[in-house]
Coordinates of C-alpha atoms and ligand atoms in Angstrom, one line a residue:
X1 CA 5.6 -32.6 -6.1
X2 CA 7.1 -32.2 -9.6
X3 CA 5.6 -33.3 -13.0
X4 CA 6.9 -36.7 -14.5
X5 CA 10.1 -35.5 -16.7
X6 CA 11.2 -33.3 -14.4
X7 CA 9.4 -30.4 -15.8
X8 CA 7.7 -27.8 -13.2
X9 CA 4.4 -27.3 -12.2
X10 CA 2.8 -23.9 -12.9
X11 CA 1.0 -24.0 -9.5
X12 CA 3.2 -26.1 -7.0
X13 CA 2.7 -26.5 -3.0
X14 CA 5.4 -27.0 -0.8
X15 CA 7.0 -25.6 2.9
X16 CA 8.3 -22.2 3.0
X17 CA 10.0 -20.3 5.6
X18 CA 9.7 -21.8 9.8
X19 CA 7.7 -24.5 7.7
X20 CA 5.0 -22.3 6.5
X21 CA 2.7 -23.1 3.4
X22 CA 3.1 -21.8 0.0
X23 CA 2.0 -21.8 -2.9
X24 CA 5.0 -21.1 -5.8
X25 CA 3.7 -20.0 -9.4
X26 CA 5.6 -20.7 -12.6
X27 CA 4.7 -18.9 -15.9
X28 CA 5.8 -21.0 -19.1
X29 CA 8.8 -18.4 -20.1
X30 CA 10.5 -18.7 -16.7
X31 CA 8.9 -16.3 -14.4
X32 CA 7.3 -17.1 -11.1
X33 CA 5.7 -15.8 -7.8
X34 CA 5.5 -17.1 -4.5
X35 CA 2.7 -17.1 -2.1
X36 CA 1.9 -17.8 1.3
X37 CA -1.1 -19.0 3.1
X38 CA 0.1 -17.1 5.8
X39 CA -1.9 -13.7 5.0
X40 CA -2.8 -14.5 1.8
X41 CA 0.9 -12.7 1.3
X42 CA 2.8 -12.8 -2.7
X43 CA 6.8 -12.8 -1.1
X44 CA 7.9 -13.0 -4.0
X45 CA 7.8 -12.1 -8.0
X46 CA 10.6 -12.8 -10.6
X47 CA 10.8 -12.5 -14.1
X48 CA 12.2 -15.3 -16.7
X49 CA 15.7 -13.6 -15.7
X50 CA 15.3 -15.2 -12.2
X51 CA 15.5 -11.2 -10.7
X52 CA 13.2 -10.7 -7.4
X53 CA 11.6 -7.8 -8.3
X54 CA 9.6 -7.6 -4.7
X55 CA 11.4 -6.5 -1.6
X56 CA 11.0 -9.0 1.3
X57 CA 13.0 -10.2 4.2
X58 CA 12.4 -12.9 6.6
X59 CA 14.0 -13.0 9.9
X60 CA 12.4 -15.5 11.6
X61 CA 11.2 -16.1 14.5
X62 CA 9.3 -12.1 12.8
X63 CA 6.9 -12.1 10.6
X64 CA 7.3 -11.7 7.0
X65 CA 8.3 -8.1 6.3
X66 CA 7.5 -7.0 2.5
X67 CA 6.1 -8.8 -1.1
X68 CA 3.0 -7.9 -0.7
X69 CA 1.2 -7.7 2.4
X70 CA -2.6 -7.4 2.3
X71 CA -4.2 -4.9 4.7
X72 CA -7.8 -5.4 5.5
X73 CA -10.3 -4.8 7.2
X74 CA -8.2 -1.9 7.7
X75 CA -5.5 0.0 6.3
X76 CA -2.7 1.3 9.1
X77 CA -4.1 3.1 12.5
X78 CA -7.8 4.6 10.6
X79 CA -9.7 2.4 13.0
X80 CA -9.7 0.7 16.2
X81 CA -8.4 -2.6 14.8
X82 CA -4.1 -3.7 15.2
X83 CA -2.2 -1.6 12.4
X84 CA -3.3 -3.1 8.7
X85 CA -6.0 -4.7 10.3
X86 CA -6.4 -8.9 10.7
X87 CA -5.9 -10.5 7.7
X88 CA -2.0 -10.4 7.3
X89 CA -1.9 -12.5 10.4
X90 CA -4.5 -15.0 9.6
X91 CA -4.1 -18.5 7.7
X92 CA -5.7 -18.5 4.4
X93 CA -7.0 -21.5 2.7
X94 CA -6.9 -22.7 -0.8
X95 CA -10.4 -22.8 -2.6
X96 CA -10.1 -25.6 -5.5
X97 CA -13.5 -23.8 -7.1
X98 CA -14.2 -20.4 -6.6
X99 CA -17.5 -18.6 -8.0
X100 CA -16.8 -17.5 -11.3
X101 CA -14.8 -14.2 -12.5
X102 CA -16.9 -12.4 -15.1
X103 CA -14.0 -12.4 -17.9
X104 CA -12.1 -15.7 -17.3
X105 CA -8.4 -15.1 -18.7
X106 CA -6.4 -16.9 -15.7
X107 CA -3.1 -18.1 -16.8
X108 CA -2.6 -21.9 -15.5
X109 CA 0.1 -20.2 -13.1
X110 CA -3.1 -19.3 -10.5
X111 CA -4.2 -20.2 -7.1
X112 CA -7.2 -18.9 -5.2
X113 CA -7.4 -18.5 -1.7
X114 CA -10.2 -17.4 0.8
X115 CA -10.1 -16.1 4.1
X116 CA -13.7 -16.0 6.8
X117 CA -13.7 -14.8 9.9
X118 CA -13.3 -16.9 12.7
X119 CA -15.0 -16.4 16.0
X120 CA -12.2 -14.6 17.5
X121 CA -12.2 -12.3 14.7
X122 CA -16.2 -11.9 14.7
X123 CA -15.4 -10.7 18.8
X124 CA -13.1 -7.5 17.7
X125 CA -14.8 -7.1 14.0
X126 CA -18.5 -8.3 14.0
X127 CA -19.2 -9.1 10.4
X128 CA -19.4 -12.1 8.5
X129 CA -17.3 -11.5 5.0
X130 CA -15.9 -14.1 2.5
X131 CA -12.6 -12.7 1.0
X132 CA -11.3 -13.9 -2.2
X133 CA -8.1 -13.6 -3.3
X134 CA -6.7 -14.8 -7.1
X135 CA -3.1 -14.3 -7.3
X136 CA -2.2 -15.2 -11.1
X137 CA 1.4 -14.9 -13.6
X138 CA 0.1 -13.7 -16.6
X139 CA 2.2 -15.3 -19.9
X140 CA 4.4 -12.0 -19.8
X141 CA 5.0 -12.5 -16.1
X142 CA 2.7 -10.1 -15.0
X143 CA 1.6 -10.5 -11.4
X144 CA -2.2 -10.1 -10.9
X145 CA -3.9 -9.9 -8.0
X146 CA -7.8 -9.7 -7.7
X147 CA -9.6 -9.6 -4.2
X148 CA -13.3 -10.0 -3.8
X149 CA -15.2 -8.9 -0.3
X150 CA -18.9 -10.2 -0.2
X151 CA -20.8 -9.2 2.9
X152 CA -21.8 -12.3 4.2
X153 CA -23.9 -11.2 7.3
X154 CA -27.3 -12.1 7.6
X155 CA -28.2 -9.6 10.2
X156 CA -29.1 -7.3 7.5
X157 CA -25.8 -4.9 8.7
X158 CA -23.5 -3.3 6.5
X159 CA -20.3 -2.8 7.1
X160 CA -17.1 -0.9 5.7
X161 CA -13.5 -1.4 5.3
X162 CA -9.8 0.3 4.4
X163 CA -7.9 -2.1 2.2
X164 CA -4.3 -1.6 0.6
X165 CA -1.9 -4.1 -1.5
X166 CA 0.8 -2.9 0.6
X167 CA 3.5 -3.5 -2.2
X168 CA 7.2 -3.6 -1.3
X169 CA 8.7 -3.0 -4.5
X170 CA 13.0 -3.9 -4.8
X171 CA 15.0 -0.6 -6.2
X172 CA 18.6 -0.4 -6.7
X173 CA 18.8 2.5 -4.7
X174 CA 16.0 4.8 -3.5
X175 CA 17.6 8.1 -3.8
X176 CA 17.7 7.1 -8.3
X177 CA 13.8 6.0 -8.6
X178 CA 11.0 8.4 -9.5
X179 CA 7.0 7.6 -9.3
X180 CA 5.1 9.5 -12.7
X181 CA 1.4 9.4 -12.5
X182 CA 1.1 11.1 -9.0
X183 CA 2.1 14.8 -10.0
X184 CA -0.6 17.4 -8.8
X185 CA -3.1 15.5 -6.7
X186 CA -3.9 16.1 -3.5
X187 CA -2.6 13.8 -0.5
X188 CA -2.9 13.7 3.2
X189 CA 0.7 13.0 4.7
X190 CA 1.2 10.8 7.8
X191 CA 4.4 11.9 8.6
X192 CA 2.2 15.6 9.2
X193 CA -1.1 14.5 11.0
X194 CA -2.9 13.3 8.3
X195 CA -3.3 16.8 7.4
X196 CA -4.1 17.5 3.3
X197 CA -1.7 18.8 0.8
X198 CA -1.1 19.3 -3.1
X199 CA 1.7 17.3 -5.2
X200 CA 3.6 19.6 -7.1
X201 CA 4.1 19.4 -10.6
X202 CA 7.1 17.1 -10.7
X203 CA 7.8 13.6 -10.8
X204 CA 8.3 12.2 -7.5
X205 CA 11.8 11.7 -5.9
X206 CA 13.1 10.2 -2.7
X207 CA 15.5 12.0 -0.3
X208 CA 14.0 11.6 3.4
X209 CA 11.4 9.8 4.7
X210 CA 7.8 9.9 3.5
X211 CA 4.4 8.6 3.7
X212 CA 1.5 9.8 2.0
X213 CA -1.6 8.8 0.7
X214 CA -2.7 10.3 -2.7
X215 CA -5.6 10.7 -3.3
X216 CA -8.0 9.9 -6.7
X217 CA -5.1 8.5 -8.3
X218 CA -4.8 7.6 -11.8
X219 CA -5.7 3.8 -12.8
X220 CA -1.3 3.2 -14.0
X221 CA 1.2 5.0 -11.9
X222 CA 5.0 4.0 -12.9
X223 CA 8.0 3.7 -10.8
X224 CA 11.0 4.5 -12.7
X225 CA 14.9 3.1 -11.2
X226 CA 17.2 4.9 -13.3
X227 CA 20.2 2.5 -12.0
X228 CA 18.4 -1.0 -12.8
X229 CA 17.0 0.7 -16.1
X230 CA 13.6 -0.9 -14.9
X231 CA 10.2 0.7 -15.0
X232 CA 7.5 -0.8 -12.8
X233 CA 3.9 0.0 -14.3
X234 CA 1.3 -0.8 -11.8
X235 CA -2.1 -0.6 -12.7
X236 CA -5.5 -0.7 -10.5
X237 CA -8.6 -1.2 -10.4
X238 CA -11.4 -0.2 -7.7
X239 CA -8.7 1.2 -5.6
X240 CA -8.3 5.1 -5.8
X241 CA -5.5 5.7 -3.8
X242 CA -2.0 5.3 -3.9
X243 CA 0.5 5.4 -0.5
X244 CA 4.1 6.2 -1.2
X245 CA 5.8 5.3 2.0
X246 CA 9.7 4.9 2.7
X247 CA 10.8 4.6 6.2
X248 CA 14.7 5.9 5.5
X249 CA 17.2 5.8 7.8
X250 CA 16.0 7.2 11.0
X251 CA 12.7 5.2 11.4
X252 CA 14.3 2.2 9.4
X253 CA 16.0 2.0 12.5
X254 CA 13.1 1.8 14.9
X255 CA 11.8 -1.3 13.1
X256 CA 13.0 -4.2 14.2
X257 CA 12.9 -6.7 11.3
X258 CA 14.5 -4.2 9.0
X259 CA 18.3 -3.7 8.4
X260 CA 19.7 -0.2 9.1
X261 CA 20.3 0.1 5.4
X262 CA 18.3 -2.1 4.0
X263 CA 15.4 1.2 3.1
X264 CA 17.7 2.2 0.3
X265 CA 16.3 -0.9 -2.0
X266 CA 12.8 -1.1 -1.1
X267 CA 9.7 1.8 -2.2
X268 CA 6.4 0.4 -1.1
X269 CA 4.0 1.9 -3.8
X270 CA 0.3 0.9 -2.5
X271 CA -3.0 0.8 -4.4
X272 CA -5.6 1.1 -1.7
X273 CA -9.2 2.4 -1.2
X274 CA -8.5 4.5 2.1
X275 CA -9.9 8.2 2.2
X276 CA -13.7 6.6 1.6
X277 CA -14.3 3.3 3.4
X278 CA -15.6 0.8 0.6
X279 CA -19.2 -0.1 2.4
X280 CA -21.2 -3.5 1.7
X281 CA -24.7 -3.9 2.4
X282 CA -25.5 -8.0 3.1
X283 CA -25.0 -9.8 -0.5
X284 CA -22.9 -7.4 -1.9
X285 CA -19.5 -8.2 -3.5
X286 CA -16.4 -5.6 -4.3
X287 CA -13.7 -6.4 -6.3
X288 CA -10.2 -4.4 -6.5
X289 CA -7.5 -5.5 -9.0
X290 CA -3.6 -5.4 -9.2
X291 CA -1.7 -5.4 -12.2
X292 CA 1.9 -5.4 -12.2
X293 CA 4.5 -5.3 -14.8
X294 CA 8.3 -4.9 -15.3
X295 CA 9.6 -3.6 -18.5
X296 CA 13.2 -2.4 -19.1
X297 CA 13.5 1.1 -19.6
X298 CA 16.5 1.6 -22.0
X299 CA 17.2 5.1 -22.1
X300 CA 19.5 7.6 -20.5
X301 CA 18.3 9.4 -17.5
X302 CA 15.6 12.3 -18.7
X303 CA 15.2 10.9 -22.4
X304 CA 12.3 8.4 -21.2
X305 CA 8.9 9.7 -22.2
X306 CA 7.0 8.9 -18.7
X307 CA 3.6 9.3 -20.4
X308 CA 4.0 6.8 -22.8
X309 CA 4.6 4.0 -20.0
X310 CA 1.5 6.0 -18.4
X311 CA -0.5 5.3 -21.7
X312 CA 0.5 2.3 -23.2
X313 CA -2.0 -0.6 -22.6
Ligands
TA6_401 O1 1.6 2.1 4.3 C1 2.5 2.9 5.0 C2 2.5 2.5 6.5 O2 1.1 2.6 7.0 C3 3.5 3.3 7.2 O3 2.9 4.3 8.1 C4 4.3 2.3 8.0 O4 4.0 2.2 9.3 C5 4.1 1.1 7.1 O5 2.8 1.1 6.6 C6 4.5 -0.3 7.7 O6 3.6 -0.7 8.6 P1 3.9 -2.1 9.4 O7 2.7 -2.2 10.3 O8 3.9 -3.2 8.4 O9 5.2 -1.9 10.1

């Protein structure tokens, strides 16, 4: 449904891919975001150029591979629960009136959704949670995303969960982007049994495969693609970890809904709370925040200050 005049809705709902719901977003200056109900999941992010700047492809009859999956209760295999846990393949709802944020600064471009656990769910993860999830275009064309998880249970149980914004992010070509922000911290790398290392003191750059979690990561890590001359700030909140994961070629070719080449333009960049379980005792409520923003970078190769994207508010 449009608005009388033609002119567009900043929250519209209309059929997406196989007929699923979504939600599209549309910031006053042109940029917009998509979202579907299935798993809560932003597929897509543009700015007033009309540029995807999220990585997602959809063969159907597969489910939808990149944007911005959400992984909860539990982030890849740390657990007993299917990889990423449930809530990427559950149908979330729209809630018209959520309980209030403390600061209230949504943009008009908003939706809220909620997601509870049904009875199936309750039979292979017994607790009762309400998860909230604002996804909002902020006038610049920032894409924010804010989850809430309140323990709901009235058995008096805690409980405790991994959680990641498993962020596909589009680059020009893998092998020109560089991440700042992550340089010296420690990470445990997947790809070598989960087993800890130390970041060395250079940006990092992609030439094989990797997947890592780094750990106690700064709040704003930036991903840099020289060719697009496009920096990607992402900033986070109540997440302290940041996975880096690239499947290239080999591995790209072991899964199934992703083209042979099709690695060499995606760089997932995750904030997630992983090494320490986020625990809830009945009542209580945590909140973890995404911020993204894309700013051109307008400088040859070397000559951009990587701090000053790290510290600029
Ligand atoms: O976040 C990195 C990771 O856990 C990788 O190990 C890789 O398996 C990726 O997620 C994708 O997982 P998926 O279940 O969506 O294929």
């Amino acid at each position: 449904m449009a608005a009388a005049g033609g002119d567009k809705l900043p929250m519209e709902m209309c059929k997406g891919i196989n007929g699923l719901d979504k939600v599209v977003l549309r910031e006053a200056r042109g940029s917009s975001a998509e979202v579907y109900l299935y798993g809560g999941h932003v597929t897509s992010w543009k700015n007033d150029h009309g540029e995807e700047l999220l990585f997602a492809v959809f063969k159907p009859p597969k489910p939808i591979r990149g944007g911005i999956p959400i992984c909860f209760p539990q982030f890849a295999s740390h657990g007993g629960l299917e990889s990423h846990g449930f809530a990427r393949n559950r149908v979330w709802s729209i809630e018209s009136d959520p309980p209030p944020f403390p600061t209230n600064s949504a943009s008009k471009a908003h939706v809220d959704l909620i997601l509870k656990p049904t009875e199936e769910d309750l039979k292979i993860w017994p607790h009762s949670f309400e998860f909230r999830l604002r996804v909002a275009l902020g006038p610049g064309g920032d894409l924010l995303l804010t989850s809430r998880v309140r323990n709901t249970s009235t058995d008096g149980k805690p409980f405790s969960f991994t959680f990641a914004y498993h962020t596909y992010f589009a680059v020009s070509d893998i092998s020109e982007v560089r991440v700042e922000g992550l340089e010296t911290l420690d990470y445990l790398d997947n790809l070598q049994s989960k087993e800890r290392f130390t970041e060395q003191g250079d940006a990092i750059t992609f030439e094989s495969e990797i997947d890592k979690i780094y750990l106690s990561t700064p709040t704003k890590i930036a991903i840099l693609d020289h060719e697009k001359k496009r920096t990607f700030v992402v900033r986070k909140d109540g997440l302290p970890d940041a996975v880096v994961w690239n499947p290239w070629d080999k591995r790209a070719k072991a899964i199934a809904d992703l083209g042979d080449e099709e690695y060499k333009h995606m760089l997932c960049v995750e904030a997630a709370a992983v090494e320490k379980p986020i625990t809830l005792k009945p009542g209580e409520e945590w909140k973890g925040r995404l911020e993204l923003s894309a700013v051109p970078s307008s400088y040859c190769s070397g000559q951009l200050d990587p701090q000053k994207v790290l510290q600029s508010s």
